[in-house]
Amino acid sequence: MRFFAFIVAALSLVIAGVMAVDIQKSVLITYPPETPDSVLDQAKKAIVQGGGTITHEYKLIKGFAAKLGEKVLDQVSALGKEYNALVEEDQVVSAL
């Protein structure tokens, strides 16, 4: 009986661990031209510290592409709210 209880407890921990995995998303984050560079640097730092990666930094517009977890995405969105950051899912675009 103790063995059965041990198995149930172990499976509960495994299931909780699997559910705690943060799903990674590819996103584009852009800012208005008047946004200070320090705001972008702060957002990029939060992404890297949260286990994400910056996949591309744009030169013509203020922004970057990143792959990050949903929890970090919420944090970065909150950081950019004052500057009207646009956060959108990265997608493949094609012509008809």
Coordinates of C-alpha atoms in Angstrom, one line a residue, residues 2-65:
R2 CA 2.9 2.4 0.8
F3 CA 4.4 1.6 -2.6
F4 CA 1.1 2.6 -4.3
A5 CA 1.0 5.9 -2.4
F6 CA 4.7 6.6 -3.3
I7 CA 3.9 6.0 -7.0
V8 CA 0.9 8.4 -6.9
A9 CA 3.0 11.1 -5.2
A10 CA 5.8 10.7 -7.6
L11 CA 3.5 10.9 -10.6
S12 CA 1.9 14.0 -9.2
L13 CA 5.3 15.7 -9.0
V14 CA 6.1 14.7 -12.6
I15 CA 2.7 16.0 -13.9
A16 CA 3.1 19.3 -12.0
G17 CA 6.6 19.7 -13.5
V18 CA 5.4 19.1 -17.0
M19 CA 2.6 21.6 -16.6
A20 CA 5.0 24.2 -15.3
V21 CA 7.0 24.3 -18.6
D22 CA 6.7 27.7 -20.2
I23 CA 5.7 27.5 -23.9
Q24 CA 8.1 29.4 -26.1
K25 CA 6.7 31.9 -28.7
S26 CA 8.4 33.7 -31.5
V27 CA 7.4 37.4 -31.4
L28 CA 8.2 40.8 -32.9
I29 CA 8.4 43.7 -30.5
T30 CA 8.5 47.2 -32.0
Y31 CA 8.5 50.6 -30.4
P32 CA 7.7 54.1 -31.7
P33 CA 10.7 56.1 -33.0
E34 CA 10.9 58.4 -29.9
T35 CA 11.3 55.5 -27.4
P36 CA 14.6 55.7 -25.5
D37 CA 17.1 53.0 -26.4
S38 CA 17.3 52.1 -22.7
V39 CA 13.7 50.8 -22.8
L40 CA 14.7 48.4 -25.6
D41 CA 17.8 47.4 -23.7
Q42 CA 15.7 46.7 -20.6
A43 CA 13.3 44.5 -22.5
K44 CA 16.0 42.5 -24.2
K45 CA 17.8 42.0 -20.9
A46 CA 14.5 40.7 -19.4
I47 CA 14.1 38.3 -22.3
V48 CA 17.6 36.9 -21.9
Q49 CA 17.3 36.6 -18.1
G50 CA 14.0 34.8 -18.5
G51 CA 15.6 32.1 -20.7
G52 CA 14.6 33.6 -24.1
T53 CA 16.7 34.6 -27.0
I54 CA 16.9 37.7 -29.3
T55 CA 16.7 36.3 -32.8
H56 CA 17.0 39.6 -34.8
E57 CA 17.5 43.3 -34.1
Y58 CA 16.0 45.6 -36.6
K59 CA 18.0 48.7 -37.9
L60 CA 15.3 50.7 -39.8
I61 CA 12.7 50.5 -37.0
K62 CA 13.1 50.3 -33.2
G63 CA 12.4 46.7 -32.5
F64 CA 13.6 43.2 -32.4
A65 CA 12.4 39.6 -32.9

